[in-house]
Tab-separated table of C-alpha atoms in Angstrom:
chain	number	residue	atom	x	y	z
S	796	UNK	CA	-88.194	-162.122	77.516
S	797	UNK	CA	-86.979	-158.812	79.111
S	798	UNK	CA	-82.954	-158.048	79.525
S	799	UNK	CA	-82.697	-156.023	82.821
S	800	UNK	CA	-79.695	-153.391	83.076
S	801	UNK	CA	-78.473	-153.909	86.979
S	802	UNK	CA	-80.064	-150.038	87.369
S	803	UNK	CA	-83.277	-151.429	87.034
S	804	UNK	CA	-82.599	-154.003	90.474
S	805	UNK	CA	-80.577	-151.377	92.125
S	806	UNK	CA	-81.976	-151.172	95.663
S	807	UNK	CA	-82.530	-147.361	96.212
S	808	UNK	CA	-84.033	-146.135	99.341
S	809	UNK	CA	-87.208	-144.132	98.428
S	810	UNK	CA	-89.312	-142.098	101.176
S	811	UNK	CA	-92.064	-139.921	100.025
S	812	UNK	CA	-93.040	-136.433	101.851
S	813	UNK	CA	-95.084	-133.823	100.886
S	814	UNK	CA	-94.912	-134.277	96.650
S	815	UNK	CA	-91.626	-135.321	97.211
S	816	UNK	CA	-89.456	-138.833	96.550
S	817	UNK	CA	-85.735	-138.676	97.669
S	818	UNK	CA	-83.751	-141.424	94.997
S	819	UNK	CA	-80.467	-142.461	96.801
S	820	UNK	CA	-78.695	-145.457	96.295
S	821	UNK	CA	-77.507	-147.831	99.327
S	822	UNK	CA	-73.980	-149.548	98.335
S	823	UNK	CA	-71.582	-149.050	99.729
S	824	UNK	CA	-67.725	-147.573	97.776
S	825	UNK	CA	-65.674	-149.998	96.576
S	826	UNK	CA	-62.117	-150.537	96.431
S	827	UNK	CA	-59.905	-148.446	93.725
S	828	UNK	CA	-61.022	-144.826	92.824
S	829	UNK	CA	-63.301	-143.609	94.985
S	830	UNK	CA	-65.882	-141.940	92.798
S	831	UNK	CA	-65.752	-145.030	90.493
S	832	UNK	CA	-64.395	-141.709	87.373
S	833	UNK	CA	-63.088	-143.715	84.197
S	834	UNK	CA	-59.566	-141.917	84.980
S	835	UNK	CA	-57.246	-141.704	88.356
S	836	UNK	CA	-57.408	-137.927	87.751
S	837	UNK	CA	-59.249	-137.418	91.112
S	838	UNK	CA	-56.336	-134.973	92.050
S	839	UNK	CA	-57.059	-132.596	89.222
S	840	UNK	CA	-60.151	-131.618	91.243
S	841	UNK	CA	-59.113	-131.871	94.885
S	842	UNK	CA	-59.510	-134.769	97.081
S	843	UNK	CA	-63.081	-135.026	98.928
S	844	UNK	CA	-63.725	-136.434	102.433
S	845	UNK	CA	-66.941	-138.158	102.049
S	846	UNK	CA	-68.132	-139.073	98.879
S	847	UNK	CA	-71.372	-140.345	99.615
S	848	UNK	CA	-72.220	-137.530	101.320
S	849	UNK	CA	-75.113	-135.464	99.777
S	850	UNK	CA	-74.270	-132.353	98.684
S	851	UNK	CA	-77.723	-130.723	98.039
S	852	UNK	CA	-81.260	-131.998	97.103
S	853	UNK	CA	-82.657	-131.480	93.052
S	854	UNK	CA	-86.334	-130.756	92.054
S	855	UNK	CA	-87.254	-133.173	89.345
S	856	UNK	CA	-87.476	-131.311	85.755
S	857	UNK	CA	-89.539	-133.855	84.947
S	858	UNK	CA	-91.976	-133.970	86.987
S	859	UNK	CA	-96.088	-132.896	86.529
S	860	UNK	CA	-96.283	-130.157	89.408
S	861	UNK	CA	-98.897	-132.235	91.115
S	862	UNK	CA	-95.999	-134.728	91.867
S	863	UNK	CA	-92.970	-133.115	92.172
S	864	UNK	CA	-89.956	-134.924	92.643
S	865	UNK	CA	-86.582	-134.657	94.606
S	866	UNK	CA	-83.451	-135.946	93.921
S	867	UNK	CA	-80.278	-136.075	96.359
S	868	UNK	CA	-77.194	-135.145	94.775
S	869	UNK	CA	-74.029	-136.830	96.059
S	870	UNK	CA	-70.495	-135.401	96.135
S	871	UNK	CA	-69.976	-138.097	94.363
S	872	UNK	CA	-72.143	-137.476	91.787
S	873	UNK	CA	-70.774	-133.372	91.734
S	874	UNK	CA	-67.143	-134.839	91.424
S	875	UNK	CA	-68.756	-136.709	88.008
S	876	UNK	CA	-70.548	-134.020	86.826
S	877	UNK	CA	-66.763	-131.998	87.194
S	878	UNK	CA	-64.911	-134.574	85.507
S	879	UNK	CA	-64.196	-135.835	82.016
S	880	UNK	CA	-66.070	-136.428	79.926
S	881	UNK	CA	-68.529	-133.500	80.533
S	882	UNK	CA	-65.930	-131.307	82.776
S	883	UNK	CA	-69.106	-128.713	83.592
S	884	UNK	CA	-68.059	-125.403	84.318
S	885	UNK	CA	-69.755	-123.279	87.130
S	886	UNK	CA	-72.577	-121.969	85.055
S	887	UNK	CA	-73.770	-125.282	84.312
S	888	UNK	CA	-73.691	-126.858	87.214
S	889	UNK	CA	-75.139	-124.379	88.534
S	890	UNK	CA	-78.194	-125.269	86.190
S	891	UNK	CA	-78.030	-128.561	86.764
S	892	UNK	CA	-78.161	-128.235	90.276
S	893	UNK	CA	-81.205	-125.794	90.035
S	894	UNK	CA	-79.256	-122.591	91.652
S	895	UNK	CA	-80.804	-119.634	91.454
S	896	UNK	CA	-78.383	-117.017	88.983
S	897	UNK	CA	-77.363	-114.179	91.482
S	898	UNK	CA	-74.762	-111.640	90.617
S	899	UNK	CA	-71.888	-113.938	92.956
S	900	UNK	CA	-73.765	-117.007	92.329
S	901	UNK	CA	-70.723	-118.641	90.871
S	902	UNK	CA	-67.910	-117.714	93.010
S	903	UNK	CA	-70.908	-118.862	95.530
S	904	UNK	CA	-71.320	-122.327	93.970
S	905	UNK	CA	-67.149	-122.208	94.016
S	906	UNK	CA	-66.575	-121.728	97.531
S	907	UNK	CA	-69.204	-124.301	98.479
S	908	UNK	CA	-67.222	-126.830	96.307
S	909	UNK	CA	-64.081	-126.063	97.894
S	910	UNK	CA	-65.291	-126.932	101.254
S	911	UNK	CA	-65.662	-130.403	100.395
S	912	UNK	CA	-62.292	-130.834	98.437
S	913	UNK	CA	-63.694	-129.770	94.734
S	914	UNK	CA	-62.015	-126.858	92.969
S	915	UNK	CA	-63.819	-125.645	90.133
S	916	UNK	CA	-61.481	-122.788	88.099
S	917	UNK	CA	-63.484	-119.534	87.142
S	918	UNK	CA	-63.664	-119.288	83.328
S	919	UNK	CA	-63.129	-122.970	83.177
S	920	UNK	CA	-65.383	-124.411	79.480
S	921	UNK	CA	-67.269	-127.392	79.219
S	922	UNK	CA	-66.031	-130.469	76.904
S	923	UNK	CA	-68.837	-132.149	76.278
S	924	UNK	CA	-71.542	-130.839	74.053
S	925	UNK	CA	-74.696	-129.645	76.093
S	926	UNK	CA	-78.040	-132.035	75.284
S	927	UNK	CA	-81.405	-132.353	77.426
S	928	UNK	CA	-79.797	-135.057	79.495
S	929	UNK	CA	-77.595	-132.709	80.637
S	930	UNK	CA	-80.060	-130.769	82.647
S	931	UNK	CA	-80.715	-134.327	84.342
S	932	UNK	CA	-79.279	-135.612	87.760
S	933	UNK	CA	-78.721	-139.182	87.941
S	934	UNK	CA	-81.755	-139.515	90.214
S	935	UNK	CA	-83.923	-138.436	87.297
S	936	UNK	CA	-81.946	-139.751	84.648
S	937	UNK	CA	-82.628	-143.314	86.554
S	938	UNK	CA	-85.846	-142.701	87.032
S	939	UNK	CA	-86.732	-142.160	83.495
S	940	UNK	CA	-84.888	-145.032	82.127
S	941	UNK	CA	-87.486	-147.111	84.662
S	942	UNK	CA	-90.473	-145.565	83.760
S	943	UNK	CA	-88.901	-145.913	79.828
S	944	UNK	CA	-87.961	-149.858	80.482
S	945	UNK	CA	-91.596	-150.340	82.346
S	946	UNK	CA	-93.814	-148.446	79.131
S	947	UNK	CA	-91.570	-150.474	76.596
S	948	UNK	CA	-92.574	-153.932	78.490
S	949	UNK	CA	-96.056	-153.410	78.876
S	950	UNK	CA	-97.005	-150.960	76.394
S	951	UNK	CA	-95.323	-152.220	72.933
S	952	UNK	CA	-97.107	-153.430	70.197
S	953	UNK	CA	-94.685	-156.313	69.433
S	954	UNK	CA	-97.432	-159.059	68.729
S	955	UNK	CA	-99.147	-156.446	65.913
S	956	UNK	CA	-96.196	-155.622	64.763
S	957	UNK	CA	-94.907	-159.256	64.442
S	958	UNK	CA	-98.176	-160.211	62.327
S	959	UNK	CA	-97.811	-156.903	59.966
S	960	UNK	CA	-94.494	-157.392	58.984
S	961	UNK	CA	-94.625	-161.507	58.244
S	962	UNK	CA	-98.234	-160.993	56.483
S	963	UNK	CA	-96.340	-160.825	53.388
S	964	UNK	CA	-93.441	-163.185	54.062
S	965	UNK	CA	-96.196	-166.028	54.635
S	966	UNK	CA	-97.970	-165.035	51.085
S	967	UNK	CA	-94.807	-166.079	49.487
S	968	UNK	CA	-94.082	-168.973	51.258
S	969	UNK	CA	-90.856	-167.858	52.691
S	970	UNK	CA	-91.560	-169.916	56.345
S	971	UNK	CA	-88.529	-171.554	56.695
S	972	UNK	CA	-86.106	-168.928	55.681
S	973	UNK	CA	-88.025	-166.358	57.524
S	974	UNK	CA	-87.759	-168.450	60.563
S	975	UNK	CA	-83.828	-169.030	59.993
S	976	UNK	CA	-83.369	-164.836	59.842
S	977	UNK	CA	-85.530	-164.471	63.124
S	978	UNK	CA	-83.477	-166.976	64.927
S	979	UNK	CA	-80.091	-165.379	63.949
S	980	UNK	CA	-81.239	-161.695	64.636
S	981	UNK	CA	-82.148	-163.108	68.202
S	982	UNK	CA	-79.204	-164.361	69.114
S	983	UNK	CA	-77.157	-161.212	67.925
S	984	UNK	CA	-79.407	-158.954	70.118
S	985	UNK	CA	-78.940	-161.295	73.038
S	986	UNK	CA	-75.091	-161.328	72.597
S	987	UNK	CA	-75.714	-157.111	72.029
S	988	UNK	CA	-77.955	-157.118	75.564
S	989	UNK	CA	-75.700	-159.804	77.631
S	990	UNK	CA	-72.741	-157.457	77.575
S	991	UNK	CA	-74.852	-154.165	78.178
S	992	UNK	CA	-76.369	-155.958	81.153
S	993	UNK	CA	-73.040	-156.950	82.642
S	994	UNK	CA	-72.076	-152.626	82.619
S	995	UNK	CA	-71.131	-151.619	86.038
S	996	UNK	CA	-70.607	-148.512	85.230
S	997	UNK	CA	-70.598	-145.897	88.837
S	998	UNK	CA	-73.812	-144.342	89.318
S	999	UNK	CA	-75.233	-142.875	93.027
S	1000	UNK	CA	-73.166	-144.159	95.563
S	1001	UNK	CA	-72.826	-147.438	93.528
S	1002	UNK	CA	-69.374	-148.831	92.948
S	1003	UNK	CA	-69.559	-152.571	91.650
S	1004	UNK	CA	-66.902	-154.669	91.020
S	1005	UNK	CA	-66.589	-154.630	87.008
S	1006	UNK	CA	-66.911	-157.882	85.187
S	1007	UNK	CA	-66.022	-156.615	81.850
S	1008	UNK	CA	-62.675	-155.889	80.403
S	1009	UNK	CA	-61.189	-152.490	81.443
S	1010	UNK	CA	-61.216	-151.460	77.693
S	1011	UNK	CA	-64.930	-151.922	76.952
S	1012	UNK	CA	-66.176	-151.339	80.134
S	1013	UNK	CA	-64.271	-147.912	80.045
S	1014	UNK	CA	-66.491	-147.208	76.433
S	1015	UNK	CA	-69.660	-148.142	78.390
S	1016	UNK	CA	-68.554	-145.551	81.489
S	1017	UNK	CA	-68.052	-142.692	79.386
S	1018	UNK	CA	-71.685	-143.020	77.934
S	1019	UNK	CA	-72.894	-143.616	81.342
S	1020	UNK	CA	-71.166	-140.376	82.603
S	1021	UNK	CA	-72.587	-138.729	79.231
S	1022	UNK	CA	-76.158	-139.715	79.923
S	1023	UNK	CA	-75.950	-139.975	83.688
S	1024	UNK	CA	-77.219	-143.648	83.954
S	1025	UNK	CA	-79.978	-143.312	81.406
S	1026	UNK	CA	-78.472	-144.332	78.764
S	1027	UNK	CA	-77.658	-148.401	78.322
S	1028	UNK	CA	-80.390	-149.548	80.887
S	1029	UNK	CA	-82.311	-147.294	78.154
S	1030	UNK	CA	-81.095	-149.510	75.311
S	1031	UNK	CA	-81.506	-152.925	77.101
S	1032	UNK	CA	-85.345	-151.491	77.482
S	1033	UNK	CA	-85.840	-150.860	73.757
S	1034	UNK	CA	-83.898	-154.348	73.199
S	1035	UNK	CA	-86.480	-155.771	75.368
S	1036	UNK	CA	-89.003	-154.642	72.685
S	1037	UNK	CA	-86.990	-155.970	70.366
S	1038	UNK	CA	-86.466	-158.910	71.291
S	1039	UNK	CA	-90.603	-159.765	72.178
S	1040	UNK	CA	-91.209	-158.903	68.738
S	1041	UNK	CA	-88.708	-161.450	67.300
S	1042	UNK	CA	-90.476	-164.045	69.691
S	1043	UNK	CA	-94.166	-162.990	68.362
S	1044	UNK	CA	-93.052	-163.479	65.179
S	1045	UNK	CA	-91.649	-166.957	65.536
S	1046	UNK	CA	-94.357	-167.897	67.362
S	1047	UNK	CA	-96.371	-166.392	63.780
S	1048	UNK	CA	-93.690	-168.461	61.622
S	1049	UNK	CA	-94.075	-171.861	63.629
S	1050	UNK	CA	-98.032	-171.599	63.691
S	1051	UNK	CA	-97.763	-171.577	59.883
S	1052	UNK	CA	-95.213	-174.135	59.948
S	1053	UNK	CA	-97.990	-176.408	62.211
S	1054	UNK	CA	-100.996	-175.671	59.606
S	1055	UNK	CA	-98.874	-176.311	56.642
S	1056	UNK	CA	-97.913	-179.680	58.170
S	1057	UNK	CA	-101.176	-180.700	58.963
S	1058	UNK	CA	-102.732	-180.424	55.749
S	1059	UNK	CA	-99.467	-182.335	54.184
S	1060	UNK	CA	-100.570	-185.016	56.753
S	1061	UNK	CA	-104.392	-185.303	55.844
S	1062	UNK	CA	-103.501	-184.847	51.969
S	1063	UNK	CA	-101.265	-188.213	52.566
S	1064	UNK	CA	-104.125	-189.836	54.479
């Protein structure tokens, strides 16, 4: 059973040069706020002109340097990366965007910005605390939850780890109530994945429709914005491990059920 975030179906163009792999989604804007930010405080920044238009092209941090990787950056994505919740400053994005530090390199980075409708103050401070997946563009930050979502479906040990931990659950003859605990914990991460799966949270030059209430799907935006798109397709990948364990281990629970049946039968015959 796997629960795919939409980011994993997303269809991104991908064309591969030289060592390099260009990450940009295809939809188009939709209706409402044009950068898809969780407030209407677009004016705070400046109005851009063309949101989808790319704004300048990211080296991978991630990548081995036998396969480097680029990543197109979007206004769209710069507008983001400006606004609540993370409100980066010139020095970070900077970073982010892989700028080499001059002596002008901010008021460089500034006037750049304001050619497209973004004002970024000088001396303007971040609000959101700096972490690793801060240095990440949302090209990169996609293409790790992937890679993360494809290791944790092929490469978990759920069917060992289903037959370690009911080992001892079977030596005390706990079958039945074992098998009522796995069933409940199932459907609670289903009803936990089924509403991370229906996030349409903005990400590239993706603006879906939301399905969610504005309240919750707000919550799920502002950790999207925080981890850049890595972070709930991330969680519906570890679910996914989750959730293949709790089937190898009812699979465990109704094999023992079967034997212990069997030998009631024969005993009777």
């Amino acid at each position: 059973l796997t629960f795919r975030h939409p980011v994993f179906h997303e269809p991104y163009n991908i064309s591969k040069g030289s060592k390099k792999m260009f990450l940009v989604n295809t939809h188009s804007p939709k209706t409402g706020n044009t950068l898809g930010l969780p407030f209407q405080k677009e004016s705070l920044l400046g109005m851009v002109s063309n949101p989808t238009e790319v704004f300048c092209s990211v080296p991978g941090r991630l990548s081995l340097l036998s396969s480097t990787s680029k990543y197109k950056v979007t206004v769209a994505e710069v507008q983001r990366r400006l606004s609540p919740p993370e409100c980066l400053n010139a020095s970070l994005l900077g970073g982010v965007l892989r700028r080499a530090k001059s002596k002008n390199g901010g008021r460089s980075l500034r006037e750049k910005l304001d050619k497209i409708g973004l004002n970024l103050p000088a001396g303007r401070r971040k609000a959101a605390n700096v972490t690793l997946l801060t240095s990440l563009v949302e090209g990169e930050a996609v293409h790790l939850a992937r890679d993360f979502g494809y290791v944790c479906e092929t490469e978990f040990p759920a069917k060992a780890i289903a037959e370690y931990l009911g080992r001892p659950h079977v030596e005390r003859n706990e079958v039945n109530s074992r098998k009522n605990m796995l069933l409940a914990a199932k459907q609670i991460c289903k009803e936990f994945t089924d509403l991370l799966t229906q996030d349409r949270s903005p990400l590239g030059n993706s603006r879906p429709a939301p399905i969610l209430e504005p309240g919750i799907q707000g919550c799920l935006t502002h950790f999207s914005l925080i981890t850049h798109g890595f972070g709930s397709p991330a969680i519906c990948a570890a679910m996914t491990s989750l959730q293949n364990y709790l089937n190898e281990a009812l699979k465990q629970v109704d094999k023992i059920g079967s034997k212990s049946t069997d030998k009631m039968d024969k005993h009777r015959k």
